[in-house]
Amino acid sequence: MDRSDAPLYFAFFNEIGIIGQLSRAMLEAELPKGLLAPHFSILNHAVRVKDGQTPLTLANAFQVPKTTMTHSLGVLERHGLIELKPHPKDGRSKQVWITEAGRSLRDRVVEATGPALAAFAQQFDPETMREIVPKLAEMRAFLDAARDED
């Protein structure tokens, strides 16, 4: 990279950060009191990626300390959105399972964001999204792989 390009790359990540903040606010407007975007992200991860992971695996996936993940899981458990069950192969560990209430809440929140997404879609048509999303996924995969090399 040419040093003169550094501001371009900084601006790129800055815009992504701002988009992240704005999308979090949109999401949190649809969440019940006491839940935040990181809590929803755990539910979404369980539905989208894999249910039954350990708190440590989730902490690593979200790049947060295990204590932070333990706190977030406690919030979700108190709301009846997940269950922590003993790990069948490791008595010292637990597994995180999304409950039907958690799955239902996740689905309702996704549906509730529909009007905001419809407004977004009026500005950015599906063809534009089909061009952008694969590039963003490629960038995410690169950054994720680079994180694992550290």
PDB file of C-alpha atoms in Angstrom:
ATOM      1  CA  MET A   1       0.000   0.000   0.000  1.00  0.00           C
ATOM      2  CA  ASP A   2       1.215   3.428  -0.875  1.00  0.00           C
ATOM      3  CA  ARG A   3       1.260   5.683   2.208  1.00  0.00           C
ATOM      4  CA  SER A   4      -0.896   8.185   0.361  1.00  0.00           C
ATOM      5  CA  ASP A   5      -3.654   5.529   0.257  1.00  0.00           C
ATOM      6  CA  ALA A   6      -3.752   5.144   4.054  1.00  0.00           C
ATOM      7  CA  PRO A   7      -6.456   7.835   4.489  1.00  0.00           C
ATOM      8  CA  LEU A   8      -8.646   5.996   1.966  1.00  0.00           C
ATOM      9  CA  TYR A   9      -8.418   2.739   3.928  1.00  0.00           C
ATOM     10  CA  PHE A  10      -8.965   4.572   7.206  1.00  0.00           C
ATOM     11  CA  ALA A  11     -12.047   6.279   5.744  1.00  0.00           C
ATOM     12  CA  PHE A  12     -13.356   2.887   4.582  1.00  0.00           C
ATOM     13  CA  PHE A  13     -13.170   1.375   8.077  1.00  0.00           C
ATOM     14  CA  ASN A  14     -14.487   4.584   9.611  1.00  0.00           C
ATOM     15  CA  GLU A  15     -17.589   4.408   7.391  1.00  0.00           C
ATOM     16  CA  ILE A  16     -18.108   0.743   8.293  1.00  0.00           C
ATOM     17  CA  GLY A  17     -17.851   1.665  11.980  1.00  0.00           C
ATOM     18  CA  ILE A  18     -20.454   4.395  11.624  1.00  0.00           C
ATOM     19  CA  ILE A  19     -22.735   2.060   9.673  1.00  0.00           C
ATOM     20  CA  GLY A  20     -22.304  -0.450  12.518  1.00  0.00           C
ATOM     21  CA  GLN A  21     -23.316   2.146  15.104  1.00  0.00           C
ATOM     22  CA  LEU A  22     -26.360   3.249  13.118  1.00  0.00           C
ATOM     23  CA  SER A  23     -27.506  -0.298  12.418  1.00  0.00           C
ATOM     24  CA  ARG A  24     -27.076  -1.205  16.113  1.00  0.00           C
ATOM     25  CA  ALA A  25     -29.337   1.713  17.068  1.00  0.00           C
ATOM     26  CA  MET A  26     -31.931   0.537  14.518  1.00  0.00           C
ATOM     27  CA  LEU A  27     -31.794  -2.980  15.950  1.00  0.00           C
ATOM     28  CA  GLU A  28     -31.870  -1.908  19.598  1.00  0.00           C
ATOM     29  CA  ALA A  29     -35.014   0.149  18.953  1.00  0.00           C
ATOM     30  CA  GLU A  30     -36.786  -3.179  18.336  1.00  0.00           C
ATOM     31  CA  LEU A  31     -35.373  -5.074  21.343  1.00  0.00           C
ATOM     32  CA  PRO A  32     -37.201  -5.462  24.650  1.00  0.00           C
ATOM     33  CA  LYS A  33     -36.022  -3.369  27.572  1.00  0.00           C
ATOM     34  CA  GLY A  34     -32.846  -4.770  29.097  1.00  0.00           C
ATOM     35  CA  LEU A  35     -31.493  -6.294  25.889  1.00  0.00           C
ATOM     36  CA  LEU A  36     -28.824  -4.796  23.673  1.00  0.00           C
ATOM     37  CA  ALA A  37     -27.423  -5.573  20.232  1.00  0.00           C
ATOM     38  CA  PRO A  38     -24.679  -7.860  21.658  1.00  0.00           C
ATOM     39  CA  HIS A  39     -27.373  -9.982  23.322  1.00  0.00           C
ATOM     40  CA  PHE A  40     -29.285 -10.205  20.044  1.00  0.00           C
ATOM     41  CA  SER A  41     -26.061 -11.096  18.240  1.00  0.00           C
ATOM     42  CA  ILE A  42     -25.647 -14.161  20.461  1.00  0.00           C
ATOM     43  CA  LEU A  43     -29.189 -15.307  19.657  1.00  0.00           C
ATOM     44  CA  ASN A  44     -28.632 -14.655  15.970  1.00  0.00           C
ATOM     45  CA  HIS A  45     -25.334 -16.551  16.066  1.00  0.00           C
ATOM     46  CA  ALA A  46     -27.040 -19.565  17.655  1.00  0.00           C
ATOM     47  CA  VAL A  47     -29.675 -19.590  14.917  1.00  0.00           C
ATOM     48  CA  ARG A  48     -27.386 -18.727  12.010  1.00  0.00           C
ATOM     49  CA  VAL A  49     -24.162 -20.552  12.876  1.00  0.00           C
ATOM     50  CA  LYS A  50     -24.485 -23.174  15.587  1.00  0.00           C
ATOM     51  CA  ASP A  51     -26.400 -23.835  18.773  1.00  0.00           C
ATOM     52  CA  GLY A  52     -24.811 -25.677  21.714  1.00  0.00           C
ATOM     53  CA  GLN A  53     -21.451 -23.878  21.804  1.00  0.00           C
ATOM     54  CA  THR A  54     -19.518 -23.265  24.998  1.00  0.00           C
ATOM     55  CA  PRO A  55     -19.255 -19.787  26.521  1.00  0.00           C
ATOM     56  CA  LEU A  56     -15.523 -19.790  25.731  1.00  0.00           C
ATOM     57  CA  THR A  57     -16.151 -20.636  22.078  1.00  0.00           C
ATOM     58  CA  LEU A  58     -18.686 -17.809  21.889  1.00  0.00           C
ATOM     59  CA  ALA A  59     -16.317 -15.384  23.607  1.00  0.00           C
ATOM     60  CA  ASN A  60     -13.660 -16.220  21.040  1.00  0.00           C
ATOM     61  CA  ALA A  61     -16.106 -15.879  18.150  1.00  0.00           C
ATOM     62  CA  PHE A  62     -17.233 -12.450  19.373  1.00  0.00           C
ATOM     63  CA  GLN A  63     -13.722 -11.423  20.413  1.00  0.00           C
ATOM     64  CA  VAL A  64     -14.737 -10.507  23.949  1.00  0.00           C
ATOM     65  CA  PRO A  65     -13.355 -11.669  27.304  1.00  0.00           C
ATOM     66  CA  LYS A  66     -15.009 -14.775  28.734  1.00  0.00           C
ATOM     67  CA  THR A  67     -16.277 -12.692  31.671  1.00  0.00           C
ATOM     68  CA  THR A  68     -18.101 -10.370  29.255  1.00  0.00           C
ATOM     69  CA  MET A  69     -19.671 -13.329  27.474  1.00  0.00           C
ATOM     70  CA  THR A  70     -20.644 -14.902  30.822  1.00  0.00           C
ATOM     71  CA  HIS A  71     -22.405 -11.659  31.783  1.00  0.00           C
ATOM     72  CA  SER A  72     -24.248 -11.472  28.435  1.00  0.00           C
ATOM     73  CA  LEU A  73     -25.289 -15.109  28.710  1.00  0.00           C
ATOM     74  CA  GLY A  74     -26.602 -14.433  32.214  1.00  0.00           C
ATOM     75  CA  VAL A  75     -28.798 -11.643  30.872  1.00  0.00           C
ATOM     76  CA  LEU A  76     -30.151 -13.914  28.137  1.00  0.00           C
ATOM     77  CA  GLU A  77     -30.729 -16.738  30.617  1.00  0.00           C
ATOM     78  CA  ARG A  78     -32.609 -14.441  33.022  1.00  0.00           C
ATOM     79  CA  HIS A  79     -34.875 -13.439  30.125  1.00  0.00           C
ATOM     80  CA  GLY A  80     -35.497 -17.128  29.323  1.00  0.00           C
ATOM     81  CA  LEU A  81     -33.904 -16.789  25.881  1.00  0.00           C
ATOM     82  CA  ILE A  82     -31.139 -19.368  26.359  1.00  0.00           C
ATOM     83  CA  GLU A  83     -30.429 -22.356  28.553  1.00  0.00           C
ATOM     84  CA  LEU A  84     -27.023 -23.271  29.925  1.00  0.00           C
ATOM     85  CA  LYS A  85     -26.670 -27.032  30.139  1.00  0.00           C
ATOM     86  CA  PRO A  86     -23.746 -29.141  31.371  1.00  0.00           C
ATOM     87  CA  HIS A  87     -21.366 -30.137  28.596  1.00  0.00           C
ATOM     88  CA  PRO A  88     -21.767 -33.915  28.091  1.00  0.00           C
ATOM     89  CA  LYS A  89     -18.032 -34.465  27.474  1.00  0.00           C
ATOM     90  CA  ASP A  90     -16.565 -31.873  29.874  1.00  0.00           C
ATOM     91  CA  GLY A  91     -18.134 -31.573  33.305  1.00  0.00           C
ATOM     92  CA  ARG A  92     -16.341 -28.275  33.938  1.00  0.00           C
ATOM     93  CA  SER A  93     -17.997 -26.587  30.968  1.00  0.00           C
ATOM     94  CA  LYS A  94     -21.484 -25.697  29.837  1.00  0.00           C
ATOM     95  CA  GLN A  95     -23.196 -25.438  26.484  1.00  0.00           C
ATOM     96  CA  VAL A  96     -25.455 -22.599  25.378  1.00  0.00           C
ATOM     97  CA  TRP A  97     -28.780 -23.551  23.837  1.00  0.00           C
ATOM     98  CA  ILE A  98     -31.306 -21.080  22.470  1.00  0.00           C
ATOM     99  CA  THR A  99     -34.842 -21.591  23.791  1.00  0.00           C
ATOM    100  CA  GLU A 100     -38.025 -21.375  21.746  1.00  0.00           C
ATOM    101  CA  ALA A 101     -38.589 -17.952  23.360  1.00  0.00           C
ATOM    102  CA  GLY A 102     -35.121 -16.890  22.210  1.00  0.00           C
ATOM    103  CA  ARG A 103     -35.692 -18.165  18.694  1.00  0.00           C
ATOM    104  CA  SER A 104     -39.091 -16.455  18.585  1.00  0.00           C
ATOM    105  CA  LEU A 105     -37.658 -13.151  19.844  1.00  0.00           C
ATOM    106  CA  ARG A 106     -34.874 -13.283  17.257  1.00  0.00           C
ATOM    107  CA  ASP A 107     -37.404 -13.872  14.477  1.00  0.00           C
ATOM    108  CA  ARG A 108     -39.722 -11.081  15.712  1.00  0.00           C
ATOM    109  CA  VAL A 109     -36.849  -8.597  15.863  1.00  0.00           C
ATOM    110  CA  VAL A 110     -35.691  -9.522  12.358  1.00  0.00           C
ATOM    111  CA  GLU A 111     -39.253  -8.998  11.130  1.00  0.00           C
ATOM    112  CA  ALA A 112     -39.616  -5.719  13.047  1.00  0.00           C
ATOM    113  CA  THR A 113     -36.604  -4.254  11.244  1.00  0.00           C
ATOM    114  CA  GLY A 114     -38.485  -4.746   7.964  1.00  0.00           C
ATOM    115  CA  PRO A 115     -39.739  -1.150   7.602  1.00  0.00           C
ATOM    116  CA  ALA A 116     -36.260   0.315   8.194  1.00  0.00           C
ATOM    117  CA  LEU A 117     -34.781  -2.187   5.742  1.00  0.00           C
ATOM    118  CA  ALA A 118     -37.491  -1.335   3.195  1.00  0.00           C
ATOM    119  CA  ALA A 119     -36.525   2.329   3.411  1.00  0.00           C
ATOM    120  CA  PHE A 120     -32.883   1.346   2.943  1.00  0.00           C
ATOM    121  CA  ALA A 121     -33.834  -0.826  -0.057  1.00  0.00           C
ATOM    122  CA  GLN A 122     -35.491   2.160  -1.729  1.00  0.00           C
ATOM    123  CA  GLN A 123     -32.103   3.874  -1.766  1.00  0.00           C
ATOM    124  CA  PHE A 124     -29.924   0.812  -2.459  1.00  0.00           C
ATOM    125  CA  ASP A 125     -31.465  -1.632  -4.914  1.00  0.00           C
ATOM    126  CA  PRO A 126     -30.900  -5.410  -4.809  1.00  0.00           C
ATOM    127  CA  GLU A 127     -28.385  -5.258  -7.668  1.00  0.00           C
ATOM    128  CA  THR A 128     -26.198  -2.853  -5.682  1.00  0.00           C
ATOM    129  CA  MET A 129     -26.431  -5.148  -2.659  1.00  0.00           C
ATOM    130  CA  ARG A 130     -25.526  -8.197  -4.772  1.00  0.00           C
ATOM    131  CA  GLU A 131     -22.347  -6.349  -5.795  1.00  0.00           C
ATOM    132  CA  ILE A 132     -21.411  -5.094  -2.313  1.00  0.00           C
ATOM    133  CA  VAL A 133     -22.255  -8.013  -0.009  1.00  0.00           C
ATOM    134  CA  PRO A 134     -19.846 -10.564  -1.548  1.00  0.00           C
ATOM    135  CA  LYS A 135     -16.994  -8.042  -1.353  1.00  0.00           C
ATOM    136  CA  LEU A 136     -17.779  -7.288   2.284  1.00  0.00           C
ATOM    137  CA  ALA A 137     -17.953 -11.024   3.031  1.00  0.00           C
ATOM    138  CA  GLU A 138     -14.546 -11.472   1.386  1.00  0.00           C
ATOM    139  CA  MET A 139     -13.112  -8.639   3.501  1.00  0.00           C
ATOM    140  CA  ARG A 140     -14.648 -10.106   6.668  1.00  0.00           C
ATOM    141  CA  ALA A 141     -13.190 -13.524   5.872  1.00  0.00           C
ATOM    142  CA  PHE A 142      -9.744 -11.971   5.340  1.00  0.00           C
ATOM    143  CA  LEU A 143      -9.882 -10.090   8.645  1.00  0.00           C
ATOM    144  CA  ASP A 144     -11.219 -13.160  10.452  1.00  0.00           C
ATOM    145  CA  ALA A 145      -8.419 -15.349   9.095  1.00  0.00           C
ATOM    146  CA  ALA A 146      -5.813 -12.700   9.964  1.00  0.00           C
ATOM    147  CA  ARG A 147      -7.152 -12.605  13.541  1.00  0.00           C
ATOM    148  CA  ASP A 148      -6.706 -16.364  13.841  1.00  0.00           C
ATOM    149  CA  GLU A 149      -3.051 -16.069  12.767  1.00  0.00           C
ATOM    150  CA  ASP A 150      -2.178 -13.838  15.716  1.00  0.00           C
TER     151      ASP A 150
END
